[in-house]
Amino acid sequence: MNAPIAAIILAAGQGARLGGRAKSALCIDGISLLERLTQALRDAGVAPVRAVIGPYADTLAPLARRAAIDTLPHARPDATLADSQRLALREHARAHPGHDLLLVLADLPLLDSAAIAALLAQWRACAPGTDSLRPRVDGAPGHPLLLSAAAVRSANLLPPGAGLRQWLDPAQGRHATFDSDNRAYVTDLDTPDDLRALRLALAPAAIDWPPATA
């Protein structure tokens, strides 16, 4: 698995359970999750990096410019994760057909360059023809998800409304897993309890929303 790898951060969620906020705008010591993820990807050797954004474009577009990444605006304000995945697959196949694709959820606050590099090392060790690789922690599937360039083309043919969950059916392709004890792959940010747990885990780091979203 020696193709170059590009990344797309999926940041078009509505953050409804966190009071209607752009989760990737959350700042850790003054740096947003979107910028932290972008830097972690670059430090691990992944490029280019882009981001799907949706209802919080006014908040996220300036952060994307600061991170020097292009955005893929989603036209639907109520876009689902499957919708964001489909946009990412389509745009990746169009712009970088020779690259494998790393799909990264925007609310992975602990994901760093070391965790990404470990996943990439596992990807390079996969058998030729492997369609995808995702981490697994204590039996639970994690993120990010790596897709081969050929798999992106295949997944792009999914029927309307279908997301990658259906495509990842083991009967439909050669999908590999990477067992790890690194909680970064399964620690996301969905609820106020998740936010409280993150503050405890990273104390004394300052973790808060930027003024525009507070």
CSV table of C-alpha atoms in Angstrom, one decimal:
chain,number,residue,atom,x,y,z
A,1,MET,CA,0.0,0.0,0.0
A,2,ASN,CA,2.4,2.7,-1.3
A,3,ALA,CA,0.0,5.2,-2.9
A,4,PRO,CA,0.1,8.8,-1.5
A,5,ILE,CA,-2.6,9.5,1.1
A,6,ALA,CA,-4.8,12.5,1.2
A,7,ALA,CA,-7.2,13.3,4.1
A,8,ILE,CA,-10.6,14.8,4.3
A,9,ILE,CA,-11.9,16.0,7.7
A,10,LEU,CA,-15.6,15.6,8.1
A,11,ALA,CA,-16.7,18.7,10.0
A,12,ALA,CA,-20.3,19.3,8.8
A,13,GLY,CA,-22.1,18.0,11.8
A,14,GLN,CA,-24.7,20.0,13.6
A,15,GLY,CA,-23.4,19.4,17.2
A,16,ALA,CA,-27.0,19.3,18.4
A,17,ARG,CA,-26.2,17.4,21.7
A,18,LEU,CA,-23.6,20.1,22.5
A,19,GLY,CA,-26.1,23.0,22.2
A,20,GLY,CA,-25.7,23.4,18.4
A,21,ARG,CA,-22.0,24.2,18.0
A,22,ALA,CA,-19.3,23.4,15.5
A,23,LYS,CA,-17.5,20.7,17.4
A,24,SER,CA,-14.3,21.2,15.5
A,25,ALA,CA,-14.1,24.8,16.7
A,26,LEU,CA,-13.6,23.7,20.3
A,27,CYS,CA,-10.2,25.0,21.4
A,28,ILE,CA,-7.5,23.3,23.4
A,29,ASP,CA,-5.1,25.9,24.8
A,30,GLY,CA,-6.4,28.3,22.1
A,31,ILE,CA,-6.0,26.0,19.1
A,32,SER,CA,-9.2,24.6,17.5
A,33,LEU,CA,-9.7,20.9,16.9
A,34,LEU,CA,-9.8,21.5,13.2
A,35,GLU,CA,-6.3,23.1,13.3
A,36,ARG,CA,-5.0,20.5,15.6
A,37,LEU,CA,-6.2,17.6,13.4
A,38,THR,CA,-4.7,19.3,10.3
A,39,GLN,CA,-1.3,19.7,11.9
A,40,ALA,CA,-1.4,16.1,13.2
A,41,LEU,CA,-2.1,14.9,9.7
A,42,ARG,CA,0.7,16.9,8.2
A,43,ASP,CA,3.1,15.9,10.9
A,44,ALA,CA,2.3,12.2,10.0
A,45,GLY,CA,3.0,12.9,6.3
A,46,VAL,CA,-0.6,13.1,5.0
A,47,ALA,CA,-1.3,15.7,2.3
A,48,PRO,CA,-3.3,17.4,1.0
A,49,VAL,CA,-5.8,17.9,3.8
A,50,ARG,CA,-9.3,19.3,3.1
A,51,ALA,CA,-12.5,19.6,5.2
A,52,VAL,CA,-16.2,19.1,4.6
A,53,ILE,CA,-18.1,21.9,6.4
A,54,GLY,CA,-21.8,22.6,6.6
A,55,PRO,CA,-24.1,24.7,8.8
A,56,TYR,CA,-21.2,26.5,10.7
A,57,ALA,CA,-19.3,27.7,7.7
A,58,ASP,CA,-19.0,31.2,9.2
A,59,THR,CA,-17.1,29.7,12.2
A,60,LEU,CA,-15.1,27.0,10.4
A,61,ALA,CA,-14.1,28.7,7.2
A,62,PRO,CA,-11.8,31.2,9.0
A,63,LEU,CA,-10.2,28.3,11.0
A,64,ALA,CA,-9.7,26.4,7.8
A,65,ARG,CA,-8.0,29.4,6.2
A,66,ARG,CA,-5.8,29.7,9.3
A,67,ALA,CA,-4.9,26.0,8.9
A,68,ALA,CA,-4.3,26.5,5.2
A,69,ILE,CA,-6.7,23.9,4.1
A,70,ASP,CA,-9.4,24.0,1.4
A,71,THR,CA,-13.0,23.4,2.4
A,72,LEU,CA,-15.8,21.4,0.7
A,73,PRO,CA,-19.0,23.2,1.6
A,74,HIS,CA,-22.0,21.0,2.0
A,75,ALA,CA,-25.1,22.6,0.5
A,76,ARG,CA,-27.5,20.8,2.8
A,77,PRO,CA,-27.8,22.4,6.3
A,78,ASP,CA,-29.2,19.2,7.7
A,79,ALA,CA,-26.5,17.0,6.1
A,80,THR,CA,-26.0,13.6,7.8
A,81,LEU,CA,-22.7,11.8,8.2
A,82,ALA,CA,-23.5,9.7,5.2
A,83,ASP,CA,-24.1,12.8,3.2
A,84,SER,CA,-20.7,14.2,4.2
A,85,GLN,CA,-19.0,10.9,3.4
A,86,ARG,CA,-20.6,10.8,-0.1
A,87,LEU,CA,-19.4,14.4,-0.8
A,88,ALA,CA,-15.9,13.5,0.4
A,89,LEU,CA,-15.7,10.4,-1.7
A,90,ARG,CA,-16.9,12.2,-4.8
A,91,GLU,CA,-14.5,15.1,-4.4
A,92,HIS,CA,-11.6,12.9,-3.6
A,93,ALA,CA,-12.2,10.7,-6.6
A,94,ARG,CA,-12.4,13.8,-8.8
A,95,ALA,CA,-9.4,15.7,-7.4
A,96,HIS,CA,-7.0,13.0,-6.3
A,97,PRO,CA,-7.8,9.7,-8.1
A,98,GLY,CA,-4.4,8.3,-7.5
A,99,HIS,CA,-4.4,8.9,-3.7
A,100,ASP,CA,-5.7,6.7,-1.0
A,101,LEU,CA,-8.1,8.5,1.3
A,102,LEU,CA,-8.0,9.0,5.1
A,103,LEU,CA,-11.5,10.0,6.3
A,104,VAL,CA,-11.2,11.8,9.7
A,105,LEU,CA,-14.1,12.7,12.0
A,106,ALA,CA,-13.6,16.3,13.2
A,107,ASP,CA,-14.4,15.5,16.8
A,108,LEU,CA,-11.5,13.3,17.7
A,109,PRO,CA,-9.8,15.5,20.3
A,110,LEU,CA,-7.0,13.1,21.3
A,111,LEU,CA,-6.0,12.0,17.8
A,112,ASP,CA,-2.4,13.1,17.3
A,113,SER,CA,0.4,12.5,14.7
A,114,ALA,CA,1.7,9.4,16.6
A,115,ALA,CA,-1.8,7.7,16.4
A,116,ILE,CA,-2.1,8.6,12.7
A,117,ALA,CA,1.4,7.3,12.0
A,118,ALA,CA,0.7,4.0,13.7
A,119,LEU,CA,-2.4,3.6,11.5
A,120,LEU,CA,-0.4,4.4,8.4
A,121,ALA,CA,2.2,1.9,9.3
A,122,GLN,CA,-0.5,-0.8,9.6
A,123,TRP,CA,-1.9,0.3,6.2
A,124,ARG,CA,1.5,-0.1,4.5
A,125,ALA,CA,1.7,-3.6,5.9
A,126,CYS,CA,-1.7,-4.7,4.6
A,127,ALA,CA,-1.9,-7.2,1.8
A,128,PRO,CA,-2.2,-5.8,-1.7
A,129,GLY,CA,-5.9,-5.3,-2.6
A,130,THR,CA,-7.0,-4.4,0.9
A,131,ASP,CA,-9.9,-2.0,0.5
A,132,SER,CA,-10.0,-0.4,3.9
A,133,LEU,CA,-8.4,-0.2,7.4
A,134,ARG,CA,-9.8,1.1,10.6
A,135,PRO,CA,-8.6,0.9,14.2
A,136,ARG,CA,-10.4,-1.1,16.8
A,137,VAL,CA,-10.1,-0.6,20.6
A,138,ASP,CA,-11.5,-3.2,23.0
A,139,GLY,CA,-13.6,-4.6,20.2
A,140,ALA,CA,-15.1,-1.3,19.3
A,141,PRO,CA,-14.5,0.2,15.8
A,142,GLY,CA,-12.7,3.5,15.8
A,143,HIS,CA,-11.6,6.2,13.4
A,144,PRO,CA,-10.0,7.4,11.2
A,145,LEU,CA,-10.9,5.2,8.2
A,146,LEU,CA,-8.4,4.5,5.5
A,147,LEU,CA,-9.6,3.6,2.0
A,148,SER,CA,-7.6,2.6,-1.0
A,149,ALA,CA,-8.0,4.7,-4.2
A,150,ALA,CA,-9.8,1.7,-5.8
A,151,ALA,CA,-12.1,1.4,-2.8
A,152,VAL,CA,-13.0,5.1,-3.1
A,153,ARG,CA,-14.1,4.5,-6.7
A,154,SER,CA,-16.1,1.5,-5.6
A,155,ALA,CA,-17.7,3.2,-2.6
A,156,ASN,CA,-18.6,6.1,-4.8
A,157,LEU,CA,-21.1,3.8,-6.6
A,158,LEU,CA,-23.2,3.3,-3.5
A,159,PRO,CA,-26.9,4.0,-4.1
A,160,PRO,CA,-28.2,7.5,-3.0
A,161,GLY,CA,-28.6,7.7,0.8
A,162,ALA,CA,-26.2,4.9,1.5
A,163,GLY,CA,-23.2,5.6,3.6
A,164,LEU,CA,-19.9,3.8,4.3
A,165,ARG,CA,-21.4,1.6,7.0
A,166,GLN,CA,-23.2,-0.5,4.4
A,167,TRP,CA,-20.1,-0.6,2.2
A,168,LEU,CA,-17.9,-1.8,5.1
A,169,ASP,CA,-19.9,-5.1,5.3
A,170,PRO,CA,-17.2,-7.8,5.5
A,171,ALA,CA,-19.0,-9.7,2.7
A,172,GLN,CA,-18.6,-6.7,0.3
A,173,GLY,CA,-14.8,-6.3,0.3
A,174,ARG,CA,-11.4,-6.8,2.0
A,175,HIS,CA,-11.7,-4.7,5.1
A,176,ALA,CA,-8.9,-4.9,7.7
A,177,THR,CA,-8.8,-3.8,11.3
A,178,PHE,CA,-5.9,-2.6,13.5
A,179,ASP,CA,-6.3,-3.6,17.1
A,180,SER,CA,-4.9,-1.0,19.5
A,181,ASP,CA,-5.2,0.2,23.1
A,182,ASN,CA,-4.9,3.8,22.1
A,183,ARG,CA,-8.2,5.5,23.2
A,184,ALA,CA,-7.6,8.4,20.8
A,185,TYR,CA,-9.2,6.3,18.1
A,186,VAL,CA,-12.5,6.0,20.0
A,187,THR,CA,-12.7,9.2,22.0
A,188,ASP,CA,-15.1,11.5,20.4
A,189,LEU,CA,-17.0,14.6,21.4
A,190,ASP,CA,-20.8,14.2,21.2
A,191,THR,CA,-22.3,15.2,24.6
A,192,PRO,CA,-21.7,17.5,27.6
A,193,ASP,CA,-20.4,14.4,29.4
A,194,ASP,CA,-17.8,13.9,26.7
A,195,LEU,CA,-16.7,17.5,27.1
A,196,ARG,CA,-16.4,17.2,30.9
A,197,ALA,CA,-14.4,14.0,30.5
A,198,LEU,CA,-12.1,15.7,28.0
A,199,ARG,CA,-11.5,18.6,30.4
A,200,LEU,CA,-10.6,16.1,33.2
A,201,ALA,CA,-8.3,14.1,30.9
A,202,LEU,CA,-6.4,17.1,29.6
A,203,ALA,CA,-6.3,19.2,32.8
A,204,PRO,CA,-4.9,21.8,33.3
A,205,ALA,CA,-5.2,22.6,29.6
A,206,ALA,CA,-7.8,25.3,28.8
A,207,ILE,CA,-10.6,23.8,26.8
A,208,ASP,CA,-13.5,26.0,25.7
A,209,TRP,CA,-15.5,27.3,22.8
A,210,PRO,CA,-14.3,30.3,20.9
A,211,PRO,CA,-16.3,33.5,21.7
A,212,ALA,CA,-18.4,33.3,18.5
A,213,THR,CA,-19.8,29.9,19.5
A,214,ALA,CA,-20.0,30.2,23.3
